[in-house]
CSV table of C-alpha atoms in Angstrom, one decimal:
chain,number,residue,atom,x,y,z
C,260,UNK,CA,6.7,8.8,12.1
C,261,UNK,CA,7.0,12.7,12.8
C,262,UNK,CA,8.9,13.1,9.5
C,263,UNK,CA,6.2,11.0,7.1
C,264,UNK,CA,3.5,12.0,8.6
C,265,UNK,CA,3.1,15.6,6.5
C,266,UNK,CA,3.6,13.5,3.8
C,267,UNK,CA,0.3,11.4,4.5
C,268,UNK,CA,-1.6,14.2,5.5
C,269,UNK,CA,-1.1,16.1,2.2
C,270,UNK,CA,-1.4,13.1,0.3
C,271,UNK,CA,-4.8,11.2,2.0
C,272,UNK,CA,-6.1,14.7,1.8
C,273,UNK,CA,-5.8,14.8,-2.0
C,274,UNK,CA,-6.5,11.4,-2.2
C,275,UNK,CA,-10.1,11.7,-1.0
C,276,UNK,CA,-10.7,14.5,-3.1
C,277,UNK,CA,-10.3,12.8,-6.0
C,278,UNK,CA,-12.0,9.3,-4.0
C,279,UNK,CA,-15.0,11.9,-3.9
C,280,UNK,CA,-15.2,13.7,-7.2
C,281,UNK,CA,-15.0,9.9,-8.4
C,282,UNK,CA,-17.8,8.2,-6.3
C,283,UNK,CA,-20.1,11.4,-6.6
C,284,UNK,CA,-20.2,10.6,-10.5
C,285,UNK,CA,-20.5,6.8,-10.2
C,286,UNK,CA,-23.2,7.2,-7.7
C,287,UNK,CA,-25.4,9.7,-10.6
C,288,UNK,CA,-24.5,7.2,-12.7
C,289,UNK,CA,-25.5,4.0,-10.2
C,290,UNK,CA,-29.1,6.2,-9.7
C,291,UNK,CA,-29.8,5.9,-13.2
C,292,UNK,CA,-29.9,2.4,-13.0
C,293,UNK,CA,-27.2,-1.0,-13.5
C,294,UNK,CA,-27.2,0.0,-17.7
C,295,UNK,CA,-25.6,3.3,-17.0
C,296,UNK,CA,-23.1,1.7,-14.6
C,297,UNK,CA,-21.3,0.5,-17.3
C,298,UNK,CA,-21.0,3.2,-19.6
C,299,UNK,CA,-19.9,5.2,-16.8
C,300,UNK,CA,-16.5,3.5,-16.4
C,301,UNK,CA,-15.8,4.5,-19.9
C,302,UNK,CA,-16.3,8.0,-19.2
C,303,UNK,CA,-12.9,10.3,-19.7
C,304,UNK,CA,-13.9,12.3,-16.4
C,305,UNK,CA,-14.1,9.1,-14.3
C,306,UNK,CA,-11.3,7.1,-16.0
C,307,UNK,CA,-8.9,10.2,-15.4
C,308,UNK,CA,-10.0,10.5,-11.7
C,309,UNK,CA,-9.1,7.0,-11.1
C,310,UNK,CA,-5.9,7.4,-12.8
C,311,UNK,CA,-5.2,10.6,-10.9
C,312,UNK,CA,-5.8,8.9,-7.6
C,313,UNK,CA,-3.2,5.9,-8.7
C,314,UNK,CA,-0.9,8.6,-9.5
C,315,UNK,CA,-1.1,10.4,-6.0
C,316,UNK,CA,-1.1,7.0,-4.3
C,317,UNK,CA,1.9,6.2,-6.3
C,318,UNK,CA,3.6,9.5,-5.6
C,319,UNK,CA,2.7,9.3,-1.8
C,320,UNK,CA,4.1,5.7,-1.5
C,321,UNK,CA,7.5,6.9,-3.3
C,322,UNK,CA,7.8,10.5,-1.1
C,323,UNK,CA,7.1,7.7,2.1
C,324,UNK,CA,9.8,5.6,0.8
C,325,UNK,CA,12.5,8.4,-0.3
C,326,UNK,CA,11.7,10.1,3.3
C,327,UNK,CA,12.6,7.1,5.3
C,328,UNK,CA,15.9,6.6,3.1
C,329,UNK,CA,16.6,10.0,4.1
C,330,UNK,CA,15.7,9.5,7.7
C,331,UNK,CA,18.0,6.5,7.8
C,332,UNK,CA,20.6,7.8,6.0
C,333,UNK,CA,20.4,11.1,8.8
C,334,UNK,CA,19.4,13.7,6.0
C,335,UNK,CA,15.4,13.4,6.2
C,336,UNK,CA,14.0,15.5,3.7
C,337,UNK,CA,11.5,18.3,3.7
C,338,UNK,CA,7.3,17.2,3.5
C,339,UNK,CA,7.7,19.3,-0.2
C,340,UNK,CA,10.9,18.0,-1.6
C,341,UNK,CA,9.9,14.4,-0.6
C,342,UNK,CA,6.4,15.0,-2.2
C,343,UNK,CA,7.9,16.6,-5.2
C,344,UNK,CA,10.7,13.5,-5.5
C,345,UNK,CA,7.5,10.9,-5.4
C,346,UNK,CA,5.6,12.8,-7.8
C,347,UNK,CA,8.5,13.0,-10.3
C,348,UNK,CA,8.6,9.3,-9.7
C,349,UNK,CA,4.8,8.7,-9.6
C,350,UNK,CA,5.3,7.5,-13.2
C,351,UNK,CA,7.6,4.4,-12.6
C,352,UNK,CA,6.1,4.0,-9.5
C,353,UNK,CA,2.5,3.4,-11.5
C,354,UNK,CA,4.2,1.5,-14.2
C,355,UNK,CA,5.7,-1.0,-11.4
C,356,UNK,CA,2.7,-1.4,-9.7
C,357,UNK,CA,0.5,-2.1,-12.9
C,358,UNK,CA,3.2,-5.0,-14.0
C,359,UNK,CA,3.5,-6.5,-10.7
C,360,UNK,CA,-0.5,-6.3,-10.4
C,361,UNK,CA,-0.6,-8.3,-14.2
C,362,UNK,CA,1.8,-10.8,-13.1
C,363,UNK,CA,0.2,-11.9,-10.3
C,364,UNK,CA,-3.1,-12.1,-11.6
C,365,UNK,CA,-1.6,-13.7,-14.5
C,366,UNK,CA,0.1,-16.3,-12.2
C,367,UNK,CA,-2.8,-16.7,-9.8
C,368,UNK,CA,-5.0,-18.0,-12.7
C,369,UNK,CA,-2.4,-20.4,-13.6
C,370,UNK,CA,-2.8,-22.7,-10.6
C,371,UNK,CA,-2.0,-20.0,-7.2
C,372,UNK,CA,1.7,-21.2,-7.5
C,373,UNK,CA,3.3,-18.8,-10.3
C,374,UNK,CA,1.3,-15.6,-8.7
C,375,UNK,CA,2.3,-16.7,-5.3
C,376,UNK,CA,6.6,-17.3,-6.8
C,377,UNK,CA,6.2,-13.7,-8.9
C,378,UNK,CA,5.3,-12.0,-6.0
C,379,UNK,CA,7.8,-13.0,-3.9
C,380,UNK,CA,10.5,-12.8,-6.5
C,381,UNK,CA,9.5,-9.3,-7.3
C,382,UNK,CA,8.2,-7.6,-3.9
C,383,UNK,CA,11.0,-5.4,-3.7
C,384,UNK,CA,10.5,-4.1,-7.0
C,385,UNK,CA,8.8,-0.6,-5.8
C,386,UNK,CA,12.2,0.5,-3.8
C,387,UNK,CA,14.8,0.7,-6.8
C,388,UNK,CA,12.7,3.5,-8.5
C,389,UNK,CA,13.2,5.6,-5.1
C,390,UNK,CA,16.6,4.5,-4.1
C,391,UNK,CA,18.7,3.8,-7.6
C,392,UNK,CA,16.6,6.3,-9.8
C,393,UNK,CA,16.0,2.9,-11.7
C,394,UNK,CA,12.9,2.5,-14.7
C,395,UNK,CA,10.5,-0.1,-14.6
C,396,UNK,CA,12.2,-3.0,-15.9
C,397,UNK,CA,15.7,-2.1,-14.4
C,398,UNK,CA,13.5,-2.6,-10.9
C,399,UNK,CA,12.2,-6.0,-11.8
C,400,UNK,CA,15.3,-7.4,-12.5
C,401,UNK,CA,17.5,-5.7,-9.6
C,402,UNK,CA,14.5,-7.1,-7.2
C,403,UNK,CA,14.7,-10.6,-8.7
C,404,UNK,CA,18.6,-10.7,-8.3
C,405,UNK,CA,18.3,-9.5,-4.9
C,406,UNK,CA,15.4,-12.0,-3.7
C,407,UNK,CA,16.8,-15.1,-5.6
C,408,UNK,CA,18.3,-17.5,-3.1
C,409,UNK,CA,15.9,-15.7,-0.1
C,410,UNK,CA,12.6,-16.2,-1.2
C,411,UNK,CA,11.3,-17.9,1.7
C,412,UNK,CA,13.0,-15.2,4.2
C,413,UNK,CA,12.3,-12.2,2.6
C,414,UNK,CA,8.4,-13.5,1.6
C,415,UNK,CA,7.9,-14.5,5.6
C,416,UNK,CA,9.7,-10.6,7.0
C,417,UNK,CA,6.7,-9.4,4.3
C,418,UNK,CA,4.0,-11.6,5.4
C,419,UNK,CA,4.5,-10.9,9.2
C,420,UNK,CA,5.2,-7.2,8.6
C,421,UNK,CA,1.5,-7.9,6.9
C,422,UNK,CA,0.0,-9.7,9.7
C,423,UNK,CA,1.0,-6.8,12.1
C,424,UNK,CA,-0.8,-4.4,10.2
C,425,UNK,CA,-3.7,-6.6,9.6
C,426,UNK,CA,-3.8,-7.5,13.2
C,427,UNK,CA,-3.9,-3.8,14.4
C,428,UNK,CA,-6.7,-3.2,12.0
C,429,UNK,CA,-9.1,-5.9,14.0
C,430,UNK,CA,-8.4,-4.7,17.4
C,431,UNK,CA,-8.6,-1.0,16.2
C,432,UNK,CA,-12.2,-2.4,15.1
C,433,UNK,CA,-13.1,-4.6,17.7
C,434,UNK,CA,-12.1,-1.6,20.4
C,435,UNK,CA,-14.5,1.0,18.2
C,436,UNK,CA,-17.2,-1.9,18.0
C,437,UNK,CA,-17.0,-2.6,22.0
C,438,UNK,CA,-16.8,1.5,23.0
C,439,UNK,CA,-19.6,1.8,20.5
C,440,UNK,CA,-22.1,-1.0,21.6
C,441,UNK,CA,-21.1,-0.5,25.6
C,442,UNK,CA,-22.7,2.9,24.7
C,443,UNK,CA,-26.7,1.5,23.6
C,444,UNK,CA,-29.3,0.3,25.8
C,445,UNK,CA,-30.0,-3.3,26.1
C,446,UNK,CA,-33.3,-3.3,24.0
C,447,UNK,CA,-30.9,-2.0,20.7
C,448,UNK,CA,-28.4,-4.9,21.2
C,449,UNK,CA,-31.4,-6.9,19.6
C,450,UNK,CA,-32.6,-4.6,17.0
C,451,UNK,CA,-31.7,-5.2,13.4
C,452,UNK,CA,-27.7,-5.2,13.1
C,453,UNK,CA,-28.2,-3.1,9.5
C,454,UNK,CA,-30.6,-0.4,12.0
C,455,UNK,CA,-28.3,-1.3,14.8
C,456,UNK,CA,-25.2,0.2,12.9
C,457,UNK,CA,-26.8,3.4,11.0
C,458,UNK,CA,-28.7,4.6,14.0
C,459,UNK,CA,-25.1,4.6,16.2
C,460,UNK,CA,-22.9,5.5,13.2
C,461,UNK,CA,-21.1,2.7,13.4
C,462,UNK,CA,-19.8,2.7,10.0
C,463,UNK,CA,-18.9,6.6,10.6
C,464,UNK,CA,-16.9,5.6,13.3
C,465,UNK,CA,-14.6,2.8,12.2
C,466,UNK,CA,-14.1,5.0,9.0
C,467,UNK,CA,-12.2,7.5,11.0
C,468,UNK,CA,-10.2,4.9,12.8
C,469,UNK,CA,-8.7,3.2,10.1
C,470,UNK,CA,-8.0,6.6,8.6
C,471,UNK,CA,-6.4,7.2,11.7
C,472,UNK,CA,-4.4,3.9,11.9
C,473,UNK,CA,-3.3,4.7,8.5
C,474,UNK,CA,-2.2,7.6,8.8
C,475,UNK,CA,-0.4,6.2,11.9
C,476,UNK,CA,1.1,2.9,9.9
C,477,UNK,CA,1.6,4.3,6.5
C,478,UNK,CA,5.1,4.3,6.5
C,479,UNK,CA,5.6,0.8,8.0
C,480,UNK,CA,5.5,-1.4,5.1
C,481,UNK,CA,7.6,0.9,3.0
C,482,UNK,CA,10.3,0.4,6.1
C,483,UNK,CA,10.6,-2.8,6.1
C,484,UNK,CA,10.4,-3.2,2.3
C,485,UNK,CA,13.3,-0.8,2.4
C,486,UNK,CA,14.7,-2.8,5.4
C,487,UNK,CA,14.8,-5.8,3.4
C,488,UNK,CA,16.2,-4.1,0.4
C,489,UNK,CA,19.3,-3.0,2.2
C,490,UNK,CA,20.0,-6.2,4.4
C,491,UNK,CA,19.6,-8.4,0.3
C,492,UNK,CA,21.9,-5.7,-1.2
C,493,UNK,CA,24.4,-6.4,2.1
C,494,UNK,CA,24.3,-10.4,1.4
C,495,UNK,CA,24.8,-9.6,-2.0
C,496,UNK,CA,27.9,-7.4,-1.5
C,497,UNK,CA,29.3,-10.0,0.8
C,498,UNK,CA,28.7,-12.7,-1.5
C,499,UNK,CA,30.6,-10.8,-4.4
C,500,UNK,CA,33.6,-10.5,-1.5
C,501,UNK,CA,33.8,-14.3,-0.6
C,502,UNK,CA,32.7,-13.2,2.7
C,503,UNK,CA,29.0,-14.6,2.8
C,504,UNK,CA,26.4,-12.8,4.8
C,505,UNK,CA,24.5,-12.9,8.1
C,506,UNK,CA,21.6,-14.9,8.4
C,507,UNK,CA,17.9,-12.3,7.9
């Protein structure tokens, strides 16, 4: 935690400078009505902020997952060499995440099943670019080969490491919601809940816990993806020897 948190300091606060130099020119756009909503996404200054934030998000998720490689290999890195490593990486990084994103929209429209298979089969794609220095394709196919066999292991560590997350996220809420409401009179607990919310700051509030929490969790998912890698690339190593590996 102490070594990626720099890294998601730095890279939230860039992050949300670009988030708001993007919504401050959708929202004059949204003001002059729904026709000049549409218009505005084909606007060079707004397309390249939302490319620019993928990028950073892309470069932030590689620094967090060649940091905890480090870590765990007893040679953490510094918060600017691990940035600069996930920004030179930002590129395959992008270009994974845009594939993966296509095939499983692809594969959710054809019936739930092939979305559902493609993501399993390729979840670990996003480590190889960090770890082996590998290009997109190289990090489809190395993820694939690794999953093959342990689809229904590897796809449960990821949904539980998911349901964690997702877990602290509603208690993180409901604990903000329960401080915040223990704080009004009685009469406001049966005002509007729209009026209820704006006049406490509601909204305000549970904003800067999830930033927190994220800040907090960001490099949890990358650990176990990176976890997972590891322990397939063991099974596979033992496999190759005849030895066969331990059970995940």
């Amino acid at each position: 935690l102490l070594h990626c948190l720099p890294i998601v300091v730095v890279g939230l606060a860039a992050i949300l400078a670009v988030r708001l130099f993007v919504t401050e020119d959708m929202q004059q756009a949204s003001g002059s009505g729904p026709s000049a909503a549409l218009p505005a996404l084909q606007s060079p200054r707004i397309l390249l902020g939302y490319l620019l934030l993928a990028a950073l998000m892309a470069a932030m998720y590689g620094a967090l997952l060649a940091q905890i490689d480090a870590v765990a290999h007893g040679k953490p890195l510094g918060p600017g060499a691990a940035m600069g490593f996930g920004l030179r990486r930002a590129p395959v990084m992008l270009g994974v995440w845009i594939l993966l994103g296509l095939m499983v929209g692809i594969g959710l429209l054809l019936f739930i099943v092939p979305g559902v298979y493609w993501w399993g089969l390729y979840q670990l794609a996003v480590v190889p670019p960090i770890v082996e220095r590998a290009g997109v394709l190289e990090s489809f196919v190395a993820s694939a080969r690794l999953v093959r066999g342990h689809w229904w292991s590897s796809g449960s560590a990821i949904f539980v490491a998911s349901l964690i997350v997702m877990a602290l996220m509603f208690a993180v809420i409901f604990v903000v919601v329960a401080v915040t409401v223990s704080g009004v009179g009685a009469d406001a607990l049966t005002a509007d809940p729209l009026e209820l919310i704006e006049k406490t700051g509601l909204a305000r509030r549970i904003s800067w816990a999830m930033l927190l929490l994220n800040m907090l969790l960001a490099g949890f998912l990358p650990a176990v993806l990176l976890s997972l890698y590891y322990e397939l690339k063991q099974r596979d190593a033992n496999a190759a020897a005849g030895s066969g590996g331990q059970r995940l």
